[in-house]
PDB file of C-alpha atoms in Angstrom:
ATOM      1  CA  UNK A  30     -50.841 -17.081-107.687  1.00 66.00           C
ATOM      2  CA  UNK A  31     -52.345 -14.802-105.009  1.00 69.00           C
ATOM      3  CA  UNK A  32     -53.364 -17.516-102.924  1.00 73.00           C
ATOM      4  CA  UNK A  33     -49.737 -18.119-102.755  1.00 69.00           C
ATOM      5  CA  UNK A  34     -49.060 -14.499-101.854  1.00 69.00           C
ATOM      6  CA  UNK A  35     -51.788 -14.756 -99.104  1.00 71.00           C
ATOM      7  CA  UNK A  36     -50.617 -18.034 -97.720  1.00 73.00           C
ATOM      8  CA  UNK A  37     -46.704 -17.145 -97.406  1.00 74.00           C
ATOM      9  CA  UNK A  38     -47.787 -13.514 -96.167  1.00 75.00           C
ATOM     10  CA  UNK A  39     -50.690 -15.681 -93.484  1.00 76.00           C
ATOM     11  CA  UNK A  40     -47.281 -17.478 -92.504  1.00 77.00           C
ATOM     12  CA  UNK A  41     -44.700 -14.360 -92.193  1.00 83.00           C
ATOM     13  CA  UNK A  42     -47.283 -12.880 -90.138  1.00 80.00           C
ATOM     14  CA  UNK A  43     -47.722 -16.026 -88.247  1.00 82.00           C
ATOM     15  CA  UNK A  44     -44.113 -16.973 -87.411  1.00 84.00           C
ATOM     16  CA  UNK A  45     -43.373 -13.342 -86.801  1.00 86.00           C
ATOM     17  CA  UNK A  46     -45.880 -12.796 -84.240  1.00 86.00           C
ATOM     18  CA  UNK A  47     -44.889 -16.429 -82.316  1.00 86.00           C
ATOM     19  CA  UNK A  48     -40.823 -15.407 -82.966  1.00 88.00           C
ATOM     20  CA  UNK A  49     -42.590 -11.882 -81.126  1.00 88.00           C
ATOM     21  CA  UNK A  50     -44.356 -13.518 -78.225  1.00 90.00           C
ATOM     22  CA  UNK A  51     -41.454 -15.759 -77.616  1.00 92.00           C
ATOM     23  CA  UNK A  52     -38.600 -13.208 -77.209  1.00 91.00           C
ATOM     24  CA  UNK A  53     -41.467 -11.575 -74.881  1.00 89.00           C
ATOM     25  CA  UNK A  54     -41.798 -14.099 -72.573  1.00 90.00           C
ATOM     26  CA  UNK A  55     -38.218 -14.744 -72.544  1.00 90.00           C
ATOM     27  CA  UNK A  56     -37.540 -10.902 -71.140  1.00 89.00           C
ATOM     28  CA  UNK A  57     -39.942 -11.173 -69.014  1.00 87.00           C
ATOM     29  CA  UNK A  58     -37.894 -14.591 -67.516  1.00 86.00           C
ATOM     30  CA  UNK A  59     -34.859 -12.635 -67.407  1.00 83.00           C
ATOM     31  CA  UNK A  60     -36.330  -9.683 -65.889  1.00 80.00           C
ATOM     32  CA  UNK A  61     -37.842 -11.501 -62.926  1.00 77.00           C
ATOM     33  CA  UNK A  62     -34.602 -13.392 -62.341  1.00 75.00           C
ATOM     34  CA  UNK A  63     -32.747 -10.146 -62.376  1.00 70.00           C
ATOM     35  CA  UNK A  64     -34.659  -8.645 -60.303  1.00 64.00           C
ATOM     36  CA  UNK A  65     -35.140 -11.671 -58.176  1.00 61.00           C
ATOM     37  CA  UNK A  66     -31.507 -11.683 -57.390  1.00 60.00           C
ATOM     38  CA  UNK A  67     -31.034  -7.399 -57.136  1.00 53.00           C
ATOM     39  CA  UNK A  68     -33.314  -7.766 -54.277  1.00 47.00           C
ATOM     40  CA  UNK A  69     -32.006 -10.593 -52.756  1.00 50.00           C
ATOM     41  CA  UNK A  70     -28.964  -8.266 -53.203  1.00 53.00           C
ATOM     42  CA  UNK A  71     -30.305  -4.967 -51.907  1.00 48.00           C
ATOM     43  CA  UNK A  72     -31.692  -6.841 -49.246  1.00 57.00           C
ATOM     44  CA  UNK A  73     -28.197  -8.032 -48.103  1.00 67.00           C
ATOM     45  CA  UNK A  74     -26.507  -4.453 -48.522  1.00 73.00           C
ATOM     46  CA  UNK A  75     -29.242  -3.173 -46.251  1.00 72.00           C
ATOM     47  CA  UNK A  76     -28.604  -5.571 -43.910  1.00 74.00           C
ATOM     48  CA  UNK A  77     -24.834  -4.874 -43.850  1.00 79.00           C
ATOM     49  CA  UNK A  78     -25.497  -1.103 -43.183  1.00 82.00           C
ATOM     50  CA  UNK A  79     -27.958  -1.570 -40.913  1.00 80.00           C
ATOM     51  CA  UNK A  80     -25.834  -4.078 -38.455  1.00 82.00           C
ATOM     52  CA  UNK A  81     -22.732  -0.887 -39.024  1.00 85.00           C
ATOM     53  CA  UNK A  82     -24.936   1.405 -37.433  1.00 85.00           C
ATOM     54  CA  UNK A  83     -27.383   0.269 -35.604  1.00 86.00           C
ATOM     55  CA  UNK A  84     -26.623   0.729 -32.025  1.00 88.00           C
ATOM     56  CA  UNK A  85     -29.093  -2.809 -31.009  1.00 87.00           C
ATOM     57  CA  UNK A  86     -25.769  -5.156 -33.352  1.00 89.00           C
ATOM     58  CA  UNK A  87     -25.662  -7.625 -30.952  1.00 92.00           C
ATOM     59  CA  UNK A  88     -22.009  -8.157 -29.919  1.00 94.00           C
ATOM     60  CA  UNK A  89     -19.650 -11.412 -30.359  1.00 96.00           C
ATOM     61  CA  UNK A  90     -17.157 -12.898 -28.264  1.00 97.00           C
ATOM     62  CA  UNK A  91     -14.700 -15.228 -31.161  1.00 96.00           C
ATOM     63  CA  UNK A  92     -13.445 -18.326 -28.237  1.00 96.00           C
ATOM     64  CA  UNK A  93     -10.748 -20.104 -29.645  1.00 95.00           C
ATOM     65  CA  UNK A  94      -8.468 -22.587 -27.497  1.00 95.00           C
ATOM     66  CA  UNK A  95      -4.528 -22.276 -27.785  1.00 94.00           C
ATOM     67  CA  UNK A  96      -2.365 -25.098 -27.074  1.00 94.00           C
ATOM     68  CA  UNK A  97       1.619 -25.507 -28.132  1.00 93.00           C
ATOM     69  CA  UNK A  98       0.475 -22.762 -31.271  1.00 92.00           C
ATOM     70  CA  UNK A  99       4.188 -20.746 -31.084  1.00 90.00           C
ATOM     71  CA  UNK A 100       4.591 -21.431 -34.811  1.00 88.00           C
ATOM     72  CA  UNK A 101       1.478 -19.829 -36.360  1.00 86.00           C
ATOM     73  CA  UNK A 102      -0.387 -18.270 -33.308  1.00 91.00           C
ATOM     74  CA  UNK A 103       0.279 -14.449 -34.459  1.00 91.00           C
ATOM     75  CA  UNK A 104      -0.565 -14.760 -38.315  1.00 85.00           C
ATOM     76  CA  UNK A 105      -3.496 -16.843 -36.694  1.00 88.00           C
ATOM     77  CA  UNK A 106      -4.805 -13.815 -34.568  1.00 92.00           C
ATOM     78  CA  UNK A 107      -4.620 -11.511 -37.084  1.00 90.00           C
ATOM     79  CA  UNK A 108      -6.593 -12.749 -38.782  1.00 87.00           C
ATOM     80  CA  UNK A 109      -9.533 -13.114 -36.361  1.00 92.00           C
ATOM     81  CA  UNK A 110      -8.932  -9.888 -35.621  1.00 93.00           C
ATOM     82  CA  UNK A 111      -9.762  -8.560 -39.428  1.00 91.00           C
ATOM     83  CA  UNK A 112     -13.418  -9.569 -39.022  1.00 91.00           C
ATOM     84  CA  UNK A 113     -15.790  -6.588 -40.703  1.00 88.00           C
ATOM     85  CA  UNK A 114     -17.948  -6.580 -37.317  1.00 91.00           C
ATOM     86  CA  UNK A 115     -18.915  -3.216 -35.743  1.00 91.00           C
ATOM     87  CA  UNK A 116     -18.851  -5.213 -32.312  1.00 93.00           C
ATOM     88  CA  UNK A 117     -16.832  -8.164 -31.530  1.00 96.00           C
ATOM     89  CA  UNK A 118     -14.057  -9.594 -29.396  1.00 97.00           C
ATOM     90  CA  UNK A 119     -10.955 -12.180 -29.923  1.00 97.00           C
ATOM     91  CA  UNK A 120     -10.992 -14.285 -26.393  1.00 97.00           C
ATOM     92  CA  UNK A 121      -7.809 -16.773 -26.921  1.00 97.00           C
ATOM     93  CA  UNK A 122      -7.232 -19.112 -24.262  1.00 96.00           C
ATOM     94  CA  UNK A 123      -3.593 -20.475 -23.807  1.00 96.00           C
ATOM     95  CA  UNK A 124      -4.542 -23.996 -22.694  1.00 95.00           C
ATOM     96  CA  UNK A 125      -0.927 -24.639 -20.579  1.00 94.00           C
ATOM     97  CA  UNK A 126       0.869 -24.719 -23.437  1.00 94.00           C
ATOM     98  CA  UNK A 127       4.297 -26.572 -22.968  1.00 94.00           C
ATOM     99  CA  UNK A 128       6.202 -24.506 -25.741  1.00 93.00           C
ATOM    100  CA  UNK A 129       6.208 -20.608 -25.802  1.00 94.00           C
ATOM    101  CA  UNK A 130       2.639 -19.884 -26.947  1.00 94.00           C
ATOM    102  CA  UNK A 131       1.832 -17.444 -24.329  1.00 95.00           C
ATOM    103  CA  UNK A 132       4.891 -15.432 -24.611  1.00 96.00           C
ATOM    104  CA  UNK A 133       4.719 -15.206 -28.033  1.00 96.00           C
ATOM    105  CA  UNK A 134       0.988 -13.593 -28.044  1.00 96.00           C
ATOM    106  CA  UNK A 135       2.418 -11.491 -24.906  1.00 96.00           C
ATOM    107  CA  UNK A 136       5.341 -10.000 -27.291  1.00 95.00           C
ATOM    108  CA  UNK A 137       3.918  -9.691 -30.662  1.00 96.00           C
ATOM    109  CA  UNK A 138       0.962  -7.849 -29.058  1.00 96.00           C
ATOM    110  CA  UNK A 139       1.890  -5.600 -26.694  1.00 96.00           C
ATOM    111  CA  UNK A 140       0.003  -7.569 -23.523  1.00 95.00           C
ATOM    112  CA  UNK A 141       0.136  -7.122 -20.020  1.00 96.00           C
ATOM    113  CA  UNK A 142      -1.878  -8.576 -17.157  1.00 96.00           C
ATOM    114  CA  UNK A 143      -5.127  -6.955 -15.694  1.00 96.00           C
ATOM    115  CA  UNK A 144      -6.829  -7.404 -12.792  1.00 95.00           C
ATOM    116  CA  UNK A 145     -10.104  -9.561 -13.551  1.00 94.00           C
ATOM    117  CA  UNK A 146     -13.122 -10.757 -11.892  1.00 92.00           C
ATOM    118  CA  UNK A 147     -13.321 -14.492 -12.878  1.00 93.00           C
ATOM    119  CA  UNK A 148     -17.075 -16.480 -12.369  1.00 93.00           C
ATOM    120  CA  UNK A 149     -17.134 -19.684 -13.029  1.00 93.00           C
ATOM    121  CA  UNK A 150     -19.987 -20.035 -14.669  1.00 93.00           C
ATOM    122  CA  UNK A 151     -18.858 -23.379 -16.240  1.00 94.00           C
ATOM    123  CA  UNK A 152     -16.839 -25.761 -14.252  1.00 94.00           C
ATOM    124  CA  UNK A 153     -12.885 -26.011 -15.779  1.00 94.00           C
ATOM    125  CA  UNK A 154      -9.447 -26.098 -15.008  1.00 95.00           C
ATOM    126  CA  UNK A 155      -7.948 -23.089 -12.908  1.00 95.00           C
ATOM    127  CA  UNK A 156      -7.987 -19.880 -14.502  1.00 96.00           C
ATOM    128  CA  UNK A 157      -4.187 -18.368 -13.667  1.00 95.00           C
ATOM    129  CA  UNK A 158      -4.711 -14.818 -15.249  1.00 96.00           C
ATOM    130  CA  UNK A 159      -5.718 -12.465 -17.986  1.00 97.00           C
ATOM    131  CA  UNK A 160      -4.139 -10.500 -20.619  1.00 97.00           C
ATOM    132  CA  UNK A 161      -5.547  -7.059 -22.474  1.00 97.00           C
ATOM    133  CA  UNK A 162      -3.136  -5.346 -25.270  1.00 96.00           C
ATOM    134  CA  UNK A 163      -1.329  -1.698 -24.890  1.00 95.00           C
ATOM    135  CA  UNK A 164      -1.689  -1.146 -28.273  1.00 95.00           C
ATOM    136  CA  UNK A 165      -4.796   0.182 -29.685  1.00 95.00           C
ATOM    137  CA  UNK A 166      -4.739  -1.716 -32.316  1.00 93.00           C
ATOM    138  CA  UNK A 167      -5.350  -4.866 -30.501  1.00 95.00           C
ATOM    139  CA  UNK A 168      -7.950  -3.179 -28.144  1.00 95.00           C
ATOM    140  CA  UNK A 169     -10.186  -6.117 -29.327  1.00 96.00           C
ATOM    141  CA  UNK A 170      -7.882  -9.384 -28.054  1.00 97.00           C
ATOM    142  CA  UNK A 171      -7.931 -10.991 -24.703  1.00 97.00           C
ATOM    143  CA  UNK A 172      -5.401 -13.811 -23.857  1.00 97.00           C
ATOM    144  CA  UNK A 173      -6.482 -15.754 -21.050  1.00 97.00           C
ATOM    145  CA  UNK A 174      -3.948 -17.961 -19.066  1.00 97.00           C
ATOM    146  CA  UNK A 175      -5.179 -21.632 -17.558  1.00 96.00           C
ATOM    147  CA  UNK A 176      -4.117 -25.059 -16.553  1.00 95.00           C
ATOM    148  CA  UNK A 177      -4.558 -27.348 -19.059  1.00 94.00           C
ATOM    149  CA  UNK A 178      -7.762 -29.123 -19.410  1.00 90.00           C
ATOM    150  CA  UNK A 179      -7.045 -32.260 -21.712  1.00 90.00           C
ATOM    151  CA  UNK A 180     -10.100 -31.325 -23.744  1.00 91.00           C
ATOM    152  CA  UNK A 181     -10.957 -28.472 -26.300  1.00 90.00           C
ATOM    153  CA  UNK A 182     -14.381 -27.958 -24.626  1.00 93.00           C
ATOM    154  CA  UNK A 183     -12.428 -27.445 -21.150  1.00 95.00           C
ATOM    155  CA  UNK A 184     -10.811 -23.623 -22.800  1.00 95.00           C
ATOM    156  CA  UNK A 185     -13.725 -23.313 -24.751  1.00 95.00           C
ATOM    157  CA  UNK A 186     -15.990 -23.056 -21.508  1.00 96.00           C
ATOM    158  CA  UNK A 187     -13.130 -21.064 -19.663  1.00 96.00           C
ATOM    159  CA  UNK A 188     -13.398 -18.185 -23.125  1.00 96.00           C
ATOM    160  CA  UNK A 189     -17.187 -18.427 -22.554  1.00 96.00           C
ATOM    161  CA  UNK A 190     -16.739 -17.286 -18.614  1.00 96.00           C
ATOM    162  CA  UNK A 191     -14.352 -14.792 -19.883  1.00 96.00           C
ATOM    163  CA  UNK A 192     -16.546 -13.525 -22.995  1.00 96.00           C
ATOM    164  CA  UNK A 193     -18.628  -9.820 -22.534  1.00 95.00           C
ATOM    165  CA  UNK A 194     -20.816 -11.081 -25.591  1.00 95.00           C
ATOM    166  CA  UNK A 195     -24.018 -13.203 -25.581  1.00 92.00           C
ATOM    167  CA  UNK A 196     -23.442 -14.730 -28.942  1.00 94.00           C
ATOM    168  CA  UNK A 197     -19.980 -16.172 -29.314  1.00 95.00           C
ATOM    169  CA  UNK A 198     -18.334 -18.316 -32.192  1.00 94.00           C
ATOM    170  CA  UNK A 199     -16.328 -21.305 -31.132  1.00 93.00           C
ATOM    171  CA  UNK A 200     -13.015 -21.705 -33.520  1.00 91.00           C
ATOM    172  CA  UNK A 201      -9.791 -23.180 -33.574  1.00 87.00           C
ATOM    173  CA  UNK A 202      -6.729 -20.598 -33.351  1.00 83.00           C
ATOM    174  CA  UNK A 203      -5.469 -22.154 -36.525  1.00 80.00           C
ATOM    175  CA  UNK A 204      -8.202 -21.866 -38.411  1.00 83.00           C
ATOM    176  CA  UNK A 205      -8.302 -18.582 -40.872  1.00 83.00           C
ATOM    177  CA  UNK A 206     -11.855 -16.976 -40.955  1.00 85.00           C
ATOM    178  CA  UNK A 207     -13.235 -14.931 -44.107  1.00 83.00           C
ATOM    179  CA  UNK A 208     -13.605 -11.741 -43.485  1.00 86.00           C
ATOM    180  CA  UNK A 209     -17.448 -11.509 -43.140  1.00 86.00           C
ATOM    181  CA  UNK A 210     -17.890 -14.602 -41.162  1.00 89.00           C
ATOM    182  CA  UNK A 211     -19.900 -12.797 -37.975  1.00 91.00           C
ATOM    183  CA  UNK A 212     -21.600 -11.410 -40.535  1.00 89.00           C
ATOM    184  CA  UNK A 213     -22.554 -14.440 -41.966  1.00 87.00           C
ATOM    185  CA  UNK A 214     -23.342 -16.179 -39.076  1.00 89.00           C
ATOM    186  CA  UNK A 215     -25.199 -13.313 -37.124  1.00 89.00           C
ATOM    187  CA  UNK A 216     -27.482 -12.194 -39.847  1.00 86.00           C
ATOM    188  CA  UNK A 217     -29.926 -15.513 -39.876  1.00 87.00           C
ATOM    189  CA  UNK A 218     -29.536 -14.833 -36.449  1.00 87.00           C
ATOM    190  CA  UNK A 219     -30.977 -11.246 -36.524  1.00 85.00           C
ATOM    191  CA  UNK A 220     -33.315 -12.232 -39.610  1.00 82.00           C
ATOM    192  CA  UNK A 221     -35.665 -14.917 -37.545  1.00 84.00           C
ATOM    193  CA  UNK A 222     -35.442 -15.392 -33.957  1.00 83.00           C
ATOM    194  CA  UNK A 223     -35.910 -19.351 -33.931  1.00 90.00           C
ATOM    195  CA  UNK A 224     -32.099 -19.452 -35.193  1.00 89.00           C
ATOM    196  CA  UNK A 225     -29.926 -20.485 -32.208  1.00 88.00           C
ATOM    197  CA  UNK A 226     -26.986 -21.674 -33.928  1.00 90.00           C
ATOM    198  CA  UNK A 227     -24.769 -21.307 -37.039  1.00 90.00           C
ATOM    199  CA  UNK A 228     -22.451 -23.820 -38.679  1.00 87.00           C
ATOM    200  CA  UNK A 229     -20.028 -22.761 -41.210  1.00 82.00           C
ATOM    201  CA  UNK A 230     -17.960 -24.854 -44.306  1.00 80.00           C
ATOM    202  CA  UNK A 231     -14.479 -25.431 -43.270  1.00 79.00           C
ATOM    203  CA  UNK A 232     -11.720 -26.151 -46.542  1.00 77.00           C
ATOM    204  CA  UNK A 233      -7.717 -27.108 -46.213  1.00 77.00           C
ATOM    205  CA  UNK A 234      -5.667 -23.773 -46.033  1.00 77.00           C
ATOM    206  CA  UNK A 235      -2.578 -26.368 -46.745  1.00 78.00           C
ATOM    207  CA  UNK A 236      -0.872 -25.116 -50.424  1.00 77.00           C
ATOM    208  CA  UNK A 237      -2.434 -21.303 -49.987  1.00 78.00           C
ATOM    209  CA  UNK A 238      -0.385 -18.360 -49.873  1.00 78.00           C
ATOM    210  CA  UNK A 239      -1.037 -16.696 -46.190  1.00 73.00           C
ATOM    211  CA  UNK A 240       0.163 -13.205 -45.548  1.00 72.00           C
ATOM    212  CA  UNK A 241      -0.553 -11.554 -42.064  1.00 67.00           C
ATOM    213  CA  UNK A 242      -3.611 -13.903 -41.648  1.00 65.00           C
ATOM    214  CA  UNK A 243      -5.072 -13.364 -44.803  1.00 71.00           C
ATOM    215  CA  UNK A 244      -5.182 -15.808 -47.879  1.00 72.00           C
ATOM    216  CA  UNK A 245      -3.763 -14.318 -51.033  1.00 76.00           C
ATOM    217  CA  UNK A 246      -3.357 -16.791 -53.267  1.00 78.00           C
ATOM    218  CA  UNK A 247      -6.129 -20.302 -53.301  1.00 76.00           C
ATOM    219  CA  UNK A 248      -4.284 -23.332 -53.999  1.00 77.00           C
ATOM    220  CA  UNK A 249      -5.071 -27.435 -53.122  1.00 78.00           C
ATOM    221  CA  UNK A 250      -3.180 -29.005 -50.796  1.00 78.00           C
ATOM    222  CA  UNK A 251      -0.042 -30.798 -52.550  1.00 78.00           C
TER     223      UNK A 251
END
């Protein structure tokens, strides 16, 4: 009889003490995942505040070619222009568009024509002019005005003479960027300097709900 007391109390002690060690080791897993993935967090916060502030953010230039865009061309711009970037640019080049492109950007935005120095520091199509926005709200956008090329790269290179930034970020003006795009794109940058270029994941806006350049409702294409 009390070798049956001692055996099921040997037991109770035993499974208690592995049911113990278990749950330990267990926490400890879950503790060094959560705090695994808080510092990966912190470490992106930081980040964030430091490119705000920091005087050294290296600035932007978004290039993005413009041809026979009357339709969408204004919701499109807005919505470059939302980026969360302390420094950046929106260089749009009207690639002789045959419908009303230009004049649309020139009415919805308040531009006029300023006097600018054009190099050519890559070879493309004439440049006619350039455009800078009244409005302060559009300090940011420049519309540039040039002969048609044929190609994309042809504006592209023509927004890269025109662009005051070092990095830029070559785009279609249809295409809707997230908010924190630069963001994402500069900060491997800035992290290790053997990063020259960033690619990004591109999905079909087609079914969404777009207000003023900015998704509001996700939806597949129909």
């Amino acid at each position: 009889m009390w070798q049956f007391f001692l055996d099921f109390y040997g037991y109770a002690v035993f499974f208690y003490s592995l049911g113990l060690i278990i749950s330990y080791v267990v926490l400890m897993i879950l503790a060094y995942r959560g705090l695994f993935q808080s510092t990966d967090n912190m470490v992106d916060d930081y980040a964030y505040r430091v490119v705000e502030r920091s005087p050294y953010t290296p600035g932007v230039s978004i290039v993005a070619p413009a041809y026979n865009e009357e339709k969408t061309v204004v919701d499109n711009i807005k919505s470059l222009l939302k980026q969360k970037y302390p420094k950046f640019e929106v260089v749009i080049v009207n690639d002789g568009s045959k419908d009303s492109t230009l004049e649309t950007m020139i009415t919805n935005f308040d531009m006029v024509p300023v006097d600018f120095a054009y190099v050519e520091y890559l070879q493309t199509k004439p440049f006619k002019r350039l455009y800078r926005s009244t409005n302060p709200l559009y300090e940011k956008l420049i519309v540039v005005d040039k002969e048609n090329g044929g190609t994309k790269a042809d504006p592209i290179n023509t927004g890269i003479n025109v662009a005051s930034y070092d990095y830029f970020i070559n785009t279609d003006v249809d295409c809707i960027l997230t908010e924190d795009a630069i963001y994402q794109c500069m900060l491997p940058v800035m992290r290790h300097n053997n990063v020259i270029a960033v690619s990004g994941m591109m999905t079909m806006s087609n079914g969404c709900d777009i207000e003023n350049g900015e998704i509001k409702k996700l939806a597949p294409p129909s």
